[in-house]
Amino acid sequence: MSTSLTLHCNTVRGHSACAATLITDGLTIGEARTIGAAHGWRHTGGRDYCPGCSGSRIRPRVIVAVNPDTVDAARLDIRLQDAEALLTARLDSATSGTWTCRRTPTTIRSLPGVEFVTGGPHGSECVARTGPAGNPQAAADAAYIATVDPDVGRAVTAVLHEAFETVHEEHGLVETSLTRAAVDLADAILRPKGDQR
């Protein structure tokens, strides 16, 4: 059996506290504080302070752990979970059915020069419009939108969820190229893109 003592930074700023901790292999609190001192930690007035909070110039040579109860959105598993939740919410409100790229129906005279993406149970609901009609870029945009339909979105959320579980089990660390790709995908989904109502 191994034993370790953890130093916790006691710095408090307003309503928040520093979450830095240092896991040591000290057998007593005195040994733990001696190890901490070698890594820039200071013990003053019965309290411990991490290098960043104590102003120490010693650079830590160990990994400084973070209290899991105070994780922020920078953790990769949290970003994966946030992207999955955002995409799921958008999917739930999107038009169902297979999305198809169509030209402007000749019966619609009030919207000439527009490429349509349709969906819904009978493929009759307008999902998106691009334009002008006949423009290769407008047609390409409509084809792309039709390709990324809710079925594709559901597959993407499944990938995000699977990657979240893997990264969460590793305490926020990415160890494979697949999970790295999923994190990049999550970041692309979460990136601000203007008005996203």
PDB file of C-alpha atoms in Angstrom:
ATOM      1  CA  MET A   1       0.000   0.000   0.000  1.00  0.00           C
ATOM      2  CA  SER A   2       1.306   3.474  -0.840  1.00  0.00           C
ATOM      3  CA  THR A   3       0.684   6.641   1.133  1.00  0.00           C
ATOM      4  CA  SER A   4       0.560  10.209  -0.097  1.00  0.00           C
ATOM      5  CA  LEU A   5      -0.191  13.538   1.511  1.00  0.00           C
ATOM      6  CA  THR A   6      -1.721  16.343  -0.527  1.00  0.00           C
ATOM      7  CA  LEU A   7      -1.091  20.042  -0.004  1.00  0.00           C
ATOM      8  CA  HIS A   8      -4.047  22.303  -0.841  1.00  0.00           C
ATOM      9  CA  CYS A   9      -3.579  25.988  -1.637  1.00  0.00           C
ATOM     10  CA  ASN A  10      -5.424  28.133   0.911  1.00  0.00           C
ATOM     11  CA  THR A  11      -5.690  31.283  -1.216  1.00  0.00           C
ATOM     12  CA  VAL A  12      -9.196  32.770  -1.277  1.00  0.00           C
ATOM     13  CA  ARG A  13     -10.178  35.548  -3.701  1.00  0.00           C
ATOM     14  CA  GLY A  14     -13.655  36.951  -3.150  1.00  0.00           C
ATOM     15  CA  HIS A  15     -16.075  34.033  -3.411  1.00  0.00           C
ATOM     16  CA  SER A  16     -13.601  31.637  -5.083  1.00  0.00           C
ATOM     17  CA  ALA A  17     -10.587  29.712  -3.884  1.00  0.00           C
ATOM     18  CA  CYS A  18      -7.456  28.494  -5.632  1.00  0.00           C
ATOM     19  CA  ALA A  19      -7.934  24.844  -6.657  1.00  0.00           C
ATOM     20  CA  ALA A  20      -4.226  23.944  -6.869  1.00  0.00           C
ATOM     21  CA  THR A  21      -3.058  20.867  -5.018  1.00  0.00           C
ATOM     22  CA  LEU A  22       0.269  19.062  -4.786  1.00  0.00           C
ATOM     23  CA  ILE A  23       0.328  15.314  -4.221  1.00  0.00           C
ATOM     24  CA  THR A  24       3.478  14.308  -2.329  1.00  0.00           C
ATOM     25  CA  ASP A  25       4.874  11.008  -1.090  1.00  0.00           C
ATOM     26  CA  GLY A  26       5.550  12.466   2.364  1.00  0.00           C
ATOM     27  CA  LEU A  27       4.626  10.330   5.376  1.00  0.00           C
ATOM     28  CA  THR A  28       4.021  13.300   7.662  1.00  0.00           C
ATOM     29  CA  ILE A  29       2.700  16.788   7.071  1.00  0.00           C
ATOM     30  CA  GLY A  30       6.191  18.111   7.803  1.00  0.00           C
ATOM     31  CA  GLU A  31       7.675  15.934   5.051  1.00  0.00           C
ATOM     32  CA  ALA A  32       4.901  16.982   2.674  1.00  0.00           C
ATOM     33  CA  ARG A  33       5.609  20.661   3.346  1.00  0.00           C
ATOM     34  CA  THR A  34       9.364  20.105   2.854  1.00  0.00           C
ATOM     35  CA  ILE A  35       8.645  18.505  -0.528  1.00  0.00           C
ATOM     36  CA  GLY A  36       6.252  21.360  -1.336  1.00  0.00           C
ATOM     37  CA  ALA A  37       8.912  23.950  -0.454  1.00  0.00           C
ATOM     38  CA  ALA A  38      11.272  22.349  -2.977  1.00  0.00           C
ATOM     39  CA  HIS A  39       8.595  22.924  -5.594  1.00  0.00           C
ATOM     40  CA  GLY A  40       7.759  26.526  -4.765  1.00  0.00           C
ATOM     41  CA  TRP A  41       5.030  26.024  -2.158  1.00  0.00           C
ATOM     42  CA  ARG A  42       5.098  28.173   0.984  1.00  0.00           C
ATOM     43  CA  HIS A  43       3.748  27.483   4.453  1.00  0.00           C
ATOM     44  CA  THR A  44       2.871  30.633   6.422  1.00  0.00           C
ATOM     45  CA  GLY A  45       0.645  31.138   9.450  1.00  0.00           C
ATOM     46  CA  GLY A  46      -0.593  27.550   9.404  1.00  0.00           C
ATOM     47  CA  ARG A  47      -1.630  27.753   5.732  1.00  0.00           C
ATOM     48  CA  ASP A  48      -0.166  26.430   2.468  1.00  0.00           C
ATOM     49  CA  TYR A  49       0.149  28.465  -0.735  1.00  0.00           C
ATOM     50  CA  CYS A  50       0.959  27.234  -4.255  1.00  0.00           C
ATOM     51  CA  PRO A  51       3.827  28.831  -6.251  1.00  0.00           C
ATOM     52  CA  GLY A  52       1.446  31.041  -8.240  1.00  0.00           C
ATOM     53  CA  CYS A  53      -0.250  32.411  -5.139  1.00  0.00           C
ATOM     54  CA  SER A  54       2.872  32.721  -3.006  1.00  0.00           C
ATOM     55  CA  GLY A  55       4.900  34.605  -5.613  1.00  0.00           C
ATOM     56  CA  SER A  56       7.583  31.919  -5.625  1.00  0.00           C
ATOM     57  CA  ARG A  57      10.095  31.987  -8.460  1.00  0.00           C
ATOM     58  CA  ILE A  58      10.678  28.248  -8.175  1.00  0.00           C
ATOM     59  CA  ARG A  59       9.075  26.487 -11.099  1.00  0.00           C
ATOM     60  CA  PRO A  60       7.210  23.339 -10.099  1.00  0.00           C
ATOM     61  CA  ARG A  61       8.729  20.159 -11.499  1.00  0.00           C
ATOM     62  CA  VAL A  62       5.653  18.064 -10.824  1.00  0.00           C
ATOM     63  CA  ILE A  63       2.124  18.015 -12.181  1.00  0.00           C
ATOM     64  CA  VAL A  64      -0.151  20.211 -10.106  1.00  0.00           C
ATOM     65  CA  ALA A  65      -3.485  18.444  -9.770  1.00  0.00           C
ATOM     66  CA  VAL A  66      -6.794  20.264  -9.851  1.00  0.00           C
ATOM     67  CA  ASN A  67      -9.620  19.564  -7.482  1.00  0.00           C
ATOM     68  CA  PRO A  68     -12.253  17.740  -9.614  1.00  0.00           C
ATOM     69  CA  ASP A  69     -15.053  19.634  -7.863  1.00  0.00           C
ATOM     70  CA  THR A  70     -13.793  22.947  -9.273  1.00  0.00           C
ATOM     71  CA  VAL A  71     -13.189  22.010 -12.921  1.00  0.00           C
ATOM     72  CA  ASP A  72     -13.918  24.656 -15.497  1.00  0.00           C
ATOM     73  CA  ALA A  73     -14.909  24.567 -19.149  1.00  0.00           C
ATOM     74  CA  ALA A  74     -11.259  24.295 -20.205  1.00  0.00           C
ATOM     75  CA  ARG A  75     -11.279  20.578 -19.350  1.00  0.00           C
ATOM     76  CA  LEU A  76     -11.589  18.540 -22.521  1.00  0.00           C
ATOM     77  CA  ASP A  77     -14.249  16.175 -21.197  1.00  0.00           C
ATOM     78  CA  ILE A  78     -16.417  19.151 -20.201  1.00  0.00           C
ATOM     79  CA  ARG A  79     -16.063  20.650 -23.705  1.00  0.00           C
ATOM     80  CA  LEU A  80     -17.096  17.315 -25.246  1.00  0.00           C
ATOM     81  CA  GLN A  81     -20.131  17.153 -22.969  1.00  0.00           C
ATOM     82  CA  ASP A  82     -21.089  20.787 -23.705  1.00  0.00           C
ATOM     83  CA  ALA A  83     -20.837  20.239 -27.478  1.00  0.00           C
ATOM     84  CA  GLU A  84     -22.957  17.091 -27.254  1.00  0.00           C
ATOM     85  CA  ALA A  85     -25.631  18.943 -25.251  1.00  0.00           C
ATOM     86  CA  LEU A  86     -25.646  21.907 -27.663  1.00  0.00           C
ATOM     87  CA  LEU A  87     -25.884  19.718 -30.757  1.00  0.00           C
ATOM     88  CA  THR A  88     -28.584  17.532 -29.193  1.00  0.00           C
ATOM     89  CA  ALA A  89     -30.689  20.601 -28.382  1.00  0.00           C
ATOM     90  CA  ARG A  90     -30.344  21.859 -31.961  1.00  0.00           C
ATOM     91  CA  LEU A  91     -31.193  18.410 -33.357  1.00  0.00           C
ATOM     92  CA  ASP A  92     -34.317  18.158 -31.234  1.00  0.00           C
ATOM     93  CA  SER A  93     -35.653  21.383 -32.734  1.00  0.00           C
ATOM     94  CA  ALA A  94     -34.601  20.688 -36.351  1.00  0.00           C
ATOM     95  CA  THR A  95     -36.924  19.513 -39.130  1.00  0.00           C
ATOM     96  CA  SER A  96     -37.063  15.735 -39.244  1.00  0.00           C
ATOM     97  CA  GLY A  97     -36.873  13.509 -42.296  1.00  0.00           C
ATOM     98  CA  THR A  98     -34.224  13.162 -44.961  1.00  0.00           C
ATOM     99  CA  TRP A  99     -32.916  16.500 -46.139  1.00  0.00           C
ATOM    100  CA  THR A 100     -32.708  16.994 -49.897  1.00  0.00           C
ATOM    101  CA  CYS A 101     -31.174  19.675 -52.082  1.00  0.00           C
ATOM    102  CA  ARG A 102     -33.701  21.041 -54.622  1.00  0.00           C
ATOM    103  CA  ARG A 103     -33.940  23.803 -57.131  1.00  0.00           C
ATOM    104  CA  THR A 104     -36.477  26.596 -56.678  1.00  0.00           C
ATOM    105  CA  PRO A 105     -39.936  25.126 -57.358  1.00  0.00           C
ATOM    106  CA  THR A 106     -41.439  26.741 -60.446  1.00  0.00           C
ATOM    107  CA  THR A 107     -44.690  27.169 -58.529  1.00  0.00           C
ATOM    108  CA  ILE A 108     -43.020  29.644 -56.153  1.00  0.00           C
ATOM    109  CA  ARG A 109     -42.828  32.867 -58.141  1.00  0.00           C
ATOM    110  CA  SER A 110     -42.167  35.098 -55.122  1.00  0.00           C
ATOM    111  CA  LEU A 111     -38.736  33.508 -54.439  1.00  0.00           C
ATOM    112  CA  PRO A 112     -36.970  33.319 -57.759  1.00  0.00           C
ATOM    113  CA  GLY A 113     -33.296  32.525 -57.835  1.00  0.00           C
ATOM    114  CA  VAL A 114     -33.051  30.464 -54.656  1.00  0.00           C
ATOM    115  CA  GLU A 115     -31.760  26.942 -54.008  1.00  0.00           C
ATOM    116  CA  PHE A 116     -33.765  25.012 -51.402  1.00  0.00           C
ATOM    117  CA  VAL A 117     -32.983  22.331 -48.839  1.00  0.00           C
ATOM    118  CA  THR A 118     -36.148  20.466 -47.909  1.00  0.00           C
ATOM    119  CA  GLY A 119     -37.035  18.008 -45.180  1.00  0.00           C
ATOM    120  CA  GLY A 120     -39.995  16.907 -43.115  1.00  0.00           C
ATOM    121  CA  PRO A 121     -42.101  13.767 -43.395  1.00  0.00           C
ATOM    122  CA  HIS A 122     -42.889  14.305 -47.074  1.00  0.00           C
ATOM    123  CA  GLY A 123     -39.838  16.340 -48.045  1.00  0.00           C
ATOM    124  CA  SER A 124     -42.044  19.391 -48.387  1.00  0.00           C
ATOM    125  CA  GLU A 125     -40.780  21.644 -45.589  1.00  0.00           C
ATOM    126  CA  CYS A 126     -38.117  24.244 -46.328  1.00  0.00           C
ATOM    127  CA  VAL A 127     -35.068  23.687 -44.102  1.00  0.00           C
ATOM    128  CA  ALA A 128     -32.732  26.228 -45.680  1.00  0.00           C
ATOM    129  CA  ARG A 129     -32.378  28.475 -48.724  1.00  0.00           C
ATOM    130  CA  THR A 130     -29.304  29.605 -50.548  1.00  0.00           C
ATOM    131  CA  GLY A 131     -29.014  31.590 -53.729  1.00  0.00           C
ATOM    132  CA  PRO A 132     -28.983  32.696 -56.414  1.00  0.00           C
ATOM    133  CA  ALA A 133     -30.319  29.745 -58.391  1.00  0.00           C
ATOM    134  CA  GLY A 134     -27.948  28.367 -60.978  1.00  0.00           C
ATOM    135  CA  ASN A 135     -24.954  29.689 -59.043  1.00  0.00           C
ATOM    136  CA  PRO A 136     -22.483  26.805 -58.489  1.00  0.00           C
ATOM    137  CA  GLN A 137     -21.598  28.065 -54.995  1.00  0.00           C
ATOM    138  CA  ALA A 138     -25.270  28.319 -53.965  1.00  0.00           C
ATOM    139  CA  ALA A 139     -25.867  24.781 -55.241  1.00  0.00           C
ATOM    140  CA  ALA A 140     -22.768  23.519 -53.402  1.00  0.00           C
ATOM    141  CA  ASP A 141     -23.890  25.204 -50.168  1.00  0.00           C
ATOM    142  CA  ALA A 142     -27.360  23.661 -50.473  1.00  0.00           C
ATOM    143  CA  ALA A 143     -25.839  20.204 -51.130  1.00  0.00           C
ATOM    144  CA  TYR A 144     -23.616  20.569 -48.054  1.00  0.00           C
ATOM    145  CA  ILE A 145     -26.513  21.617 -45.812  1.00  0.00           C
ATOM    146  CA  ALA A 146     -28.574  18.662 -47.066  1.00  0.00           C
ATOM    147  CA  THR A 147     -25.691  16.281 -46.328  1.00  0.00           C
ATOM    148  CA  VAL A 148     -25.402  17.431 -42.715  1.00  0.00           C
ATOM    149  CA  ASP A 149     -28.957  16.444 -41.801  1.00  0.00           C
ATOM    150  CA  PRO A 150     -30.267  15.354 -38.356  1.00  0.00           C
ATOM    151  CA  ASP A 151     -29.224  11.730 -38.944  1.00  0.00           C
ATOM    152  CA  VAL A 152     -25.640  12.896 -39.403  1.00  0.00           C
ATOM    153  CA  GLY A 153     -26.027  15.103 -36.318  1.00  0.00           C
ATOM    154  CA  ARG A 154     -27.173  12.137 -34.239  1.00  0.00           C
ATOM    155  CA  ALA A 155     -24.122  10.146 -35.358  1.00  0.00           C
ATOM    156  CA  VAL A 156     -21.880  13.082 -34.396  1.00  0.00           C
ATOM    157  CA  THR A 157     -23.464  13.307 -30.925  1.00  0.00           C
ATOM    158  CA  ALA A 158     -22.833   9.576 -30.466  1.00  0.00           C
ATOM    159  CA  VAL A 159     -19.141  10.119 -31.280  1.00  0.00           C
ATOM    160  CA  LEU A 160     -18.975  13.068 -28.868  1.00  0.00           C
ATOM    161  CA  HIS A 161     -20.642  11.026 -26.116  1.00  0.00           C
ATOM    162  CA  GLU A 162     -18.299   8.070 -26.597  1.00  0.00           C
ATOM    163  CA  ALA A 163     -15.262  10.375 -26.569  1.00  0.00           C
ATOM    164  CA  PHE A 164     -16.600  12.146 -23.458  1.00  0.00           C
ATOM    165  CA  GLU A 165     -16.823   8.856 -21.542  1.00  0.00           C
ATOM    166  CA  THR A 166     -13.274   7.892 -22.547  1.00  0.00           C
ATOM    167  CA  VAL A 167     -11.752  11.298 -21.721  1.00  0.00           C
ATOM    168  CA  HIS A 168     -13.752  11.587 -18.483  1.00  0.00           C
ATOM    169  CA  GLU A 169     -12.397   8.228 -17.290  1.00  0.00           C
ATOM    170  CA  GLU A 170      -8.893   9.580 -17.966  1.00  0.00           C
ATOM    171  CA  HIS A 171      -9.654  12.714 -15.859  1.00  0.00           C
ATOM    172  CA  GLY A 172      -9.728  15.072 -18.839  1.00  0.00           C
ATOM    173  CA  LEU A 173      -6.700  13.693 -20.714  1.00  0.00           C
ATOM    174  CA  VAL A 174      -6.751  12.867 -24.424  1.00  0.00           C
ATOM    175  CA  GLU A 175      -4.690   9.817 -25.271  1.00  0.00           C
ATOM    176  CA  THR A 176      -5.737   8.851 -28.828  1.00  0.00           C
ATOM    177  CA  SER A 177      -6.080  10.575 -32.157  1.00  0.00           C
ATOM    178  CA  LEU A 178      -9.778   9.661 -32.226  1.00  0.00           C
ATOM    179  CA  THR A 179     -10.533  11.482 -28.984  1.00  0.00           C
ATOM    180  CA  ARG A 180      -8.365  14.407 -30.145  1.00  0.00           C
ATOM    181  CA  ALA A 181     -10.465  14.581 -33.328  1.00  0.00           C
ATOM    182  CA  ALA A 182     -13.632  14.513 -31.202  1.00  0.00           C
ATOM    183  CA  VAL A 183     -12.338  17.400 -29.068  1.00  0.00           C
ATOM    184  CA  ASP A 184     -11.556  19.386 -32.235  1.00  0.00           C
ATOM    185  CA  LEU A 185     -15.097  18.658 -33.402  1.00  0.00           C
ATOM    186  CA  ALA A 186     -16.501  19.820 -30.051  1.00  0.00           C
ATOM    187  CA  ASP A 187     -14.494  23.047 -30.242  1.00  0.00           C
ATOM    188  CA  ALA A 188     -15.802  23.676 -33.767  1.00  0.00           C
ATOM    189  CA  ILE A 189     -19.390  23.194 -32.556  1.00  0.00           C
ATOM    190  CA  LEU A 190     -18.863  25.469 -29.528  1.00  0.00           C
ATOM    191  CA  ARG A 191     -17.049  28.213 -31.472  1.00  0.00           C
ATOM    192  CA  PRO A 192     -19.205  31.386 -31.601  1.00  0.00           C
ATOM    193  CA  LYS A 193     -20.770  31.848 -35.027  1.00  0.00           C
ATOM    194  CA  GLY A 194     -22.809  35.007 -34.678  1.00  0.00           C
ATOM    195  CA  ASP A 195     -26.524  34.851 -34.010  1.00  0.00           C
ATOM    196  CA  GLN A 196     -27.345  31.169 -33.399  1.00  0.00           C
ATOM    197  CA  ARG A 197     -30.981  31.354 -32.289  1.00  0.00           C
TER     198      ARG A 197
END
